[in-house]
Short mmCIF file of C-alpha atoms and ligand atoms in Angstrom, two decimals:
data_model
loop_
_atom_site.label_atom_id
_atom_site.label_comp_id
_atom_site.label_asym_id
_atom_site.label_seq_id
_atom_site.Cartn_x
_atom_site.Cartn_y
_atom_site.Cartn_z
CA UNK A 18 -4.82 -12.08 62.92
CA UNK A 19 -4.12 -10.67 66.36
CA UNK A 20 -0.36 -10.20 66.78
CA UNK A 21 1.19 -9.82 70.24
CA UNK A 22 4.88 -8.86 70.24
CA UNK A 23 6.46 -9.66 73.60
CA UNK A 24 9.78 -8.64 75.12
CA UNK A 25 11.02 -12.04 76.26
CA UNK A 26 10.51 -15.80 76.01
CA UNK A 27 8.93 -15.67 79.48
CA UNK A 28 6.39 -13.02 78.47
CA UNK A 29 5.61 -14.99 75.32
CA UNK A 30 4.85 -18.08 77.40
CA UNK A 31 2.85 -16.02 79.89
CA UNK A 32 0.63 -14.53 77.16
CA UNK A 33 -0.04 -18.05 75.82
CA UNK A 34 -0.62 -19.42 79.32
CA UNK A 35 -3.25 -16.75 80.04
CA UNK A 36 -5.24 -17.73 76.95
CA UNK A 37 -5.14 -21.45 77.79
CA UNK A 38 -6.01 -20.80 81.46
CA UNK A 39 -8.96 -18.57 80.48
CA UNK A 40 -10.21 -21.28 78.10
CA UNK A 41 -10.09 -23.97 80.82
CA UNK A 42 -11.66 -21.72 83.43
CA UNK A 43 -14.54 -20.90 81.06
CA UNK A 44 -14.92 -24.48 79.82
CA UNK A 45 -13.34 -27.17 82.02
CA UNK A 46 -14.33 -29.85 79.48
CA UNK A 47 -12.32 -28.17 76.73
CA UNK A 48 -10.72 -30.05 73.87
CA UNK A 49 -7.17 -28.78 73.47
CA UNK A 50 -4.98 -29.18 70.41
CA UNK A 51 -1.37 -29.41 71.56
CA UNK A 52 2.03 -28.90 69.96
CA UNK A 53 5.58 -30.04 70.63
CA UNK A 54 8.93 -28.40 69.81
CA UNK A 55 11.05 -26.18 72.03
CA UNK A 56 8.78 -23.12 71.73
CA UNK A 57 5.82 -24.32 73.84
CA UNK A 58 7.95 -25.83 76.64
CA UNK A 59 7.87 -22.70 78.78
CA UNK A 60 4.14 -22.35 78.20
CA UNK A 61 3.65 -25.89 79.51
CA UNK A 62 5.88 -25.10 82.52
CA UNK A 63 3.70 -22.11 83.35
CA UNK A 64 0.53 -24.20 83.04
CA UNK A 65 2.07 -26.80 85.36
CA UNK A 66 2.90 -24.02 87.85
CA UNK A 67 -0.71 -22.78 87.81
CA UNK A 68 -1.87 -26.35 88.38
CA UNK A 69 0.54 -26.80 91.33
CA UNK A 70 -0.79 -23.58 92.84
CA UNK A 71 -4.29 -25.08 92.66
CA UNK A 72 -5.43 -22.49 90.10
CA UNK A 73 -5.92 -24.75 87.09
CA UNK A 74 -7.26 -28.24 86.57
CA UNK A 75 -7.00 -30.45 83.49
CA UNK A 76 -9.10 -33.27 84.91
CA UNK A 77 -11.93 -32.85 82.38
CA UNK A 78 -9.72 -31.87 79.43
CA UNK A 79 -9.38 -33.94 76.27
CA UNK A 80 -6.31 -33.34 74.13
CA UNK A 81 -5.19 -34.08 70.59
CA UNK A 82 -1.60 -33.48 69.56
CA UNK A 83 -0.74 -32.19 66.13
CA UNK A 84 1.72 -34.84 65.10
CA UNK A 85 3.83 -37.86 65.94
CA UNK A 86 6.80 -39.53 64.32
CA UNK A 87 5.96 -42.60 62.26
CA UNK A 88 6.76 -45.88 64.01
CA UNK A 89 8.15 -44.29 67.20
CA UNK A 90 6.72 -45.93 70.32
CA UNK A 91 5.60 -43.61 73.11
CA UNK A 92 8.41 -44.95 75.28
CA UNK A 93 11.01 -43.59 72.81
CA UNK A 94 12.53 -40.41 74.29
CA UNK A 95 12.22 -38.59 70.95
CA UNK A 96 8.56 -39.48 70.47
CA UNK A 97 6.09 -36.67 70.93
CA UNK A 98 4.09 -38.87 73.34
CA UNK A 99 7.16 -39.02 75.57
CA UNK A 100 7.60 -35.23 75.27
CA UNK A 101 4.00 -34.51 76.22
CA UNK A 102 4.04 -36.92 79.17
CA UNK A 103 7.26 -35.34 80.36
CA UNK A 104 6.41 -31.65 79.97
CA UNK A 105 2.70 -31.61 80.70
CA UNK A 106 0.59 -34.72 81.14
CA UNK A 107 2.48 -36.36 84.02
CA UNK A 108 2.74 -33.04 85.83
CA UNK A 109 -0.99 -32.17 85.84
CA UNK A 110 -4.25 -33.98 86.67
CA UNK A 111 -5.22 -34.82 83.08
CA UNK A 112 -6.56 -38.35 82.51
CA UNK A 113 -3.93 -39.96 80.25
CA UNK A 114 -6.74 -41.90 78.53
CA UNK A 115 -8.09 -38.54 77.30
CA UNK A 116 -4.81 -37.56 75.66
CA UNK A 117 -4.31 -38.47 72.01
CA UNK A 118 -1.47 -38.37 69.51
CA UNK A 119 -1.70 -39.45 65.87
CA UNK A 120 0.59 -42.41 66.39
CA UNK A 121 1.12 -44.97 63.68
CA UNK A 122 3.08 -47.98 64.88
CA UNK A 123 4.47 -51.04 63.13
CA UNK A 124 1.70 -53.20 61.69
CA UNK A 125 -0.86 -50.39 61.67
CA UNK A 126 -2.35 -49.08 58.45
CA UNK A 127 -1.42 -45.36 58.16
CA UNK A 128 -4.61 -44.48 56.32
CA UNK A 129 -6.80 -46.15 58.92
CA UNK A 130 -4.87 -44.50 61.77
CA UNK A 131 -5.31 -41.12 60.08
CA UNK A 132 -9.05 -41.52 59.53
CA UNK A 133 -9.43 -42.83 63.08
CA UNK A 134 -7.72 -39.71 64.43
CA UNK A 135 -10.03 -37.40 62.47
CA UNK A 136 -13.08 -39.32 63.74
CA UNK A 137 -11.85 -39.15 67.34
CA UNK A 138 -11.48 -35.36 67.08
CA UNK A 139 -15.00 -35.10 65.68
CA UNK A 140 -16.41 -37.42 68.35
CA UNK A 141 -14.87 -35.21 71.05
CA UNK A 142 -16.75 -32.23 69.60
CA UNK A 143 -13.84 -30.65 67.72
CA UNK A 144 -10.91 -28.67 69.06
CA UNK A 145 -11.73 -25.61 71.16
CA UNK A 146 -8.22 -24.20 71.35
CA UNK A 147 -5.28 -25.25 69.20
CA UNK A 148 -1.71 -24.38 70.24
CA UNK A 149 0.75 -24.18 67.36
CA UNK A 150 4.42 -23.54 66.75
CA UNK A 151 5.86 -22.79 63.33
CA UNK A 152 8.78 -24.35 61.50
CA UNK A 153 11.45 -22.10 60.00
CA UNK A 154 10.09 -23.18 56.59
CA UNK A 155 6.53 -22.14 57.52
CA UNK A 156 5.23 -25.57 58.43
CA UNK A 157 2.54 -26.07 61.05
CA UNK A 158 2.33 -29.51 62.61
CA UNK A 159 4.35 -31.37 60.00
CA UNK A 160 2.53 -29.80 57.06
CA UNK A 161 5.57 -29.05 54.98
CA UNK A 162 5.60 -26.49 52.14
CA UNK A 163 3.54 -27.93 49.31
CA UNK A 164 0.92 -29.37 51.69
CA UNK A 165 -2.65 -28.92 50.51
CA UNK A 166 -4.31 -26.14 52.46
CA UNK A 167 -7.35 -28.46 52.72
CA UNK A 168 -5.32 -31.47 53.91
CA UNK A 169 -6.47 -33.83 56.65
CA UNK A 170 -4.50 -36.07 59.01
CA UNK A 171 -2.05 -38.19 57.03
CA UNK A 172 1.51 -39.40 56.80
CA UNK A 173 3.91 -36.71 55.54
CA UNK A 174 7.47 -36.99 54.31
CA UNK A 175 9.65 -34.50 56.19
CA UNK A 176 11.79 -32.02 54.25
CA UNK A 177 15.59 -31.97 54.50
CA UNK A 178 15.25 -28.57 56.27
CA UNK A 179 12.93 -29.97 58.95
CA UNK A 180 15.11 -33.04 59.42
CA UNK A 181 18.15 -30.81 59.86
CA UNK A 182 16.32 -28.42 62.25
CA UNK A 183 15.05 -31.30 64.40
CA UNK A 184 18.25 -33.36 64.29
CA UNK A 185 19.43 -31.52 67.42
CA UNK A 186 16.91 -33.60 69.39
CA UNK A 187 18.43 -36.90 68.24
CA UNK A 188 21.79 -38.40 69.22
CA UNK A 189 24.11 -38.89 66.21
CA UNK A 190 23.69 -42.68 66.44
CA UNK A 191 19.94 -42.50 66.94
CA UNK A 192 17.39 -43.27 64.20
CA UNK A 193 15.58 -40.09 63.10
CA UNK A 194 12.29 -40.82 61.32
CA UNK A 195 11.72 -38.99 58.04
CA UNK A 196 7.96 -39.56 58.11
CA UNK A 197 5.37 -38.29 60.55
CA UNK A 198 1.62 -38.52 61.00
CA UNK A 199 0.24 -34.98 61.21
CA UNK A 200 -3.11 -33.24 61.40
CA UNK A 201 -3.70 -31.55 58.06
CA UNK A 202 -3.95 -27.82 57.46
CA UNK A 203 -7.70 -28.31 56.96
CA UNK A 204 -7.92 -30.16 60.30
CA UNK A 205 -6.10 -27.33 62.08
CA UNK A 206 -8.30 -24.66 60.49
CA UNK A 207 -11.39 -26.30 62.04
CA UNK A 208 -10.23 -25.48 65.59
CA UNK A 209 -12.48 -22.81 67.11
CA UNK A 210 -9.51 -20.76 68.34
CA UNK A 211 -5.80 -20.91 67.47
CA UNK A 212 -2.78 -19.60 69.36
CA UNK A 213 0.52 -19.74 67.50
CA UNK A 214 3.87 -19.08 69.15
CA UNK A 215 7.15 -18.16 67.45
CA UNK A 216 10.44 -17.26 69.02
CA UNK A 217 13.86 -16.38 67.59
CA UNK A 218 15.36 -14.82 64.46
CA UNK A 219 15.26 -18.16 62.61
CA UNK A 220 11.45 -17.79 62.52
CA UNK A 221 11.37 -14.17 61.22
CA UNK A 222 10.90 -15.02 57.51
CA UNK A 223 8.21 -17.59 58.24
CA UNK A 224 6.38 -15.12 60.53
CA UNK A 225 6.41 -12.39 57.88
CA UNK A 226 5.02 -14.76 55.25
CA UNK A 227 2.43 -16.24 57.60
CA UNK A 228 1.00 -12.85 58.59
CA UNK A 229 1.34 -10.74 55.45
CA UNK A 230 2.46 -13.00 52.60
CA UNK A 231 0.30 -14.64 49.97
CA UNK A 232 -1.88 -17.47 51.21
CA UNK A 233 0.07 -20.27 49.65
CA UNK A 234 1.19 -23.85 50.14
CA UNK A 235 4.71 -22.36 49.98
CA UNK A 236 4.09 -21.34 53.61
CA UNK A 237 1.38 -23.62 55.07
CA UNK A 238 1.06 -21.31 58.12
CA UNK A 239 -0.22 -18.55 55.79
CA UNK A 240 -3.52 -20.51 55.66
CA UNK A 241 -4.13 -19.16 59.18
CA UNK A 242 -5.01 -15.82 57.53
CA UNK A 243 -8.28 -17.52 56.57
CA UNK A 244 -9.17 -18.36 60.19
CA UNK A 245 -11.27 -15.84 62.14
CA UNK A 246 -9.73 -16.36 65.58
CA UNK A 247 -5.93 -16.60 65.53
CA UNK A 248 -3.57 -15.01 68.05
CA UNK A 249 0.10 -14.95 67.10
CA UNK A 250 2.48 -14.43 70.02
CA UNK A 251 6.09 -13.66 69.08
CA UNK A 252 9.24 -12.19 70.54
CA UNK A 253 11.23 -9.29 69.05
CA UNK A 254 13.68 -11.44 67.02
CA UNK A 255 10.78 -13.34 65.42
CA UNK A 256 9.09 -9.98 64.67
CA UNK A 257 12.24 -8.49 63.09
CA UNK A 258 11.04 -8.87 59.48
CA UNK A 259 7.37 -8.22 60.14
CA UNK A 260 6.05 -5.27 58.12
CA UNK A 261 3.64 -3.12 60.10
CA UNK A 262 5.05 -4.33 63.44
CA UNK A 263 4.38 -0.84 64.81
CA UNK A 264 0.78 -1.09 63.75
CA UNK A 265 0.42 -4.41 65.60
CA UNK A 266 1.96 -2.86 68.73
CA UNK A 267 -0.39 0.13 68.46
CA UNK A 268 -3.42 -2.16 68.02
CA UNK A 269 -2.47 -4.12 71.17
CA UNK A 270 -2.08 -0.89 73.18
CA UNK A 271 -5.47 0.24 71.91
CA UNK A 272 -7.04 -3.12 72.83
CA UNK A 273 -5.87 -2.60 76.45
CA UNK A 274 -7.93 0.62 76.63
CA UNK A 275 -11.19 -0.96 75.45
C1 GLP B 316 8.39 -29.54 64.75
C2 GLP B 316 6.90 -29.74 65.05
C3 GLP B 316 6.12 -28.45 64.88
C4 GLP B 316 6.84 -27.33 65.59
C5 GLP B 316 8.19 -27.11 64.95
C6 GLP B 316 8.96 -25.96 65.53
O1 GLP B 316 8.73 -29.70 63.42
N1 GLP B 316 6.30 -30.72 64.23
O2 GLP B 316 4.80 -28.63 65.39
O3 GLP B 316 6.07 -26.15 65.49
O4 GLP B 316 8.92 -28.32 65.16
O5 GLP B 316 9.71 -26.38 66.62
P1 GLP B 316 10.53 -25.45 67.60
O6 GLP B 316 9.52 -24.84 68.52
O7 GLP B 316 11.45 -26.38 68.30
O8 GLP B 316 11.22 -24.43 66.75
#
């Protein structure tokens, strides 16, 4: 795993933005896997800035988001569809018809929706570049601890920890779903390239386990150790418990000289 330790949230976003921009410049018809949460917001802002400067186009991009709350319509302000429209899709030239989230609405069969999502990813040629965040409990997407490391898109019950962490997004009187449709760990591992972002001290334990802990369903993100092309971009607080952090810094300095 390539580990980039950055000095600020802005640098973290910039490092991620460079990788996405390079991908789209090399392959305008890329299939992007996208994530929500507070961590990628600044990355999306930087991509929007590049687009406004005329340096980046999304017009031929297809996208698949990692996850969506069960039964939340895209018009709901806490839905991930709403988030993506707000922070990225409506601010760039992407064709909204080419953007996908694993929604499962009232009256739809969750299993059929899940299989349909997997087939749509395959039909698009698979994901070229997957952006990920990480939960404080080591989840990726909504693959909570205990998720099969071979799992595919399905409905997952959210843990009490995840519900508590994400409750800040919901008003006290607002319904917070405790189920979500998420790509599986196995789905995520099929992306050709993965960039994972983590910021803040609350992510330090999960980062340490993901990079150097046992590959285990206890920390679903640890499955990324099995992927040949993962770049982890973190800030200093998220790196605070990372053994060998100096080695990762040294390796990055060395890479600059090659
Ligand atoms: C949610 C999402 C994850 C995301 C995580 C971390 O649970 N399903 O994809 O990585 O939150 O979010 P944040 O970046 O807000 O810490």
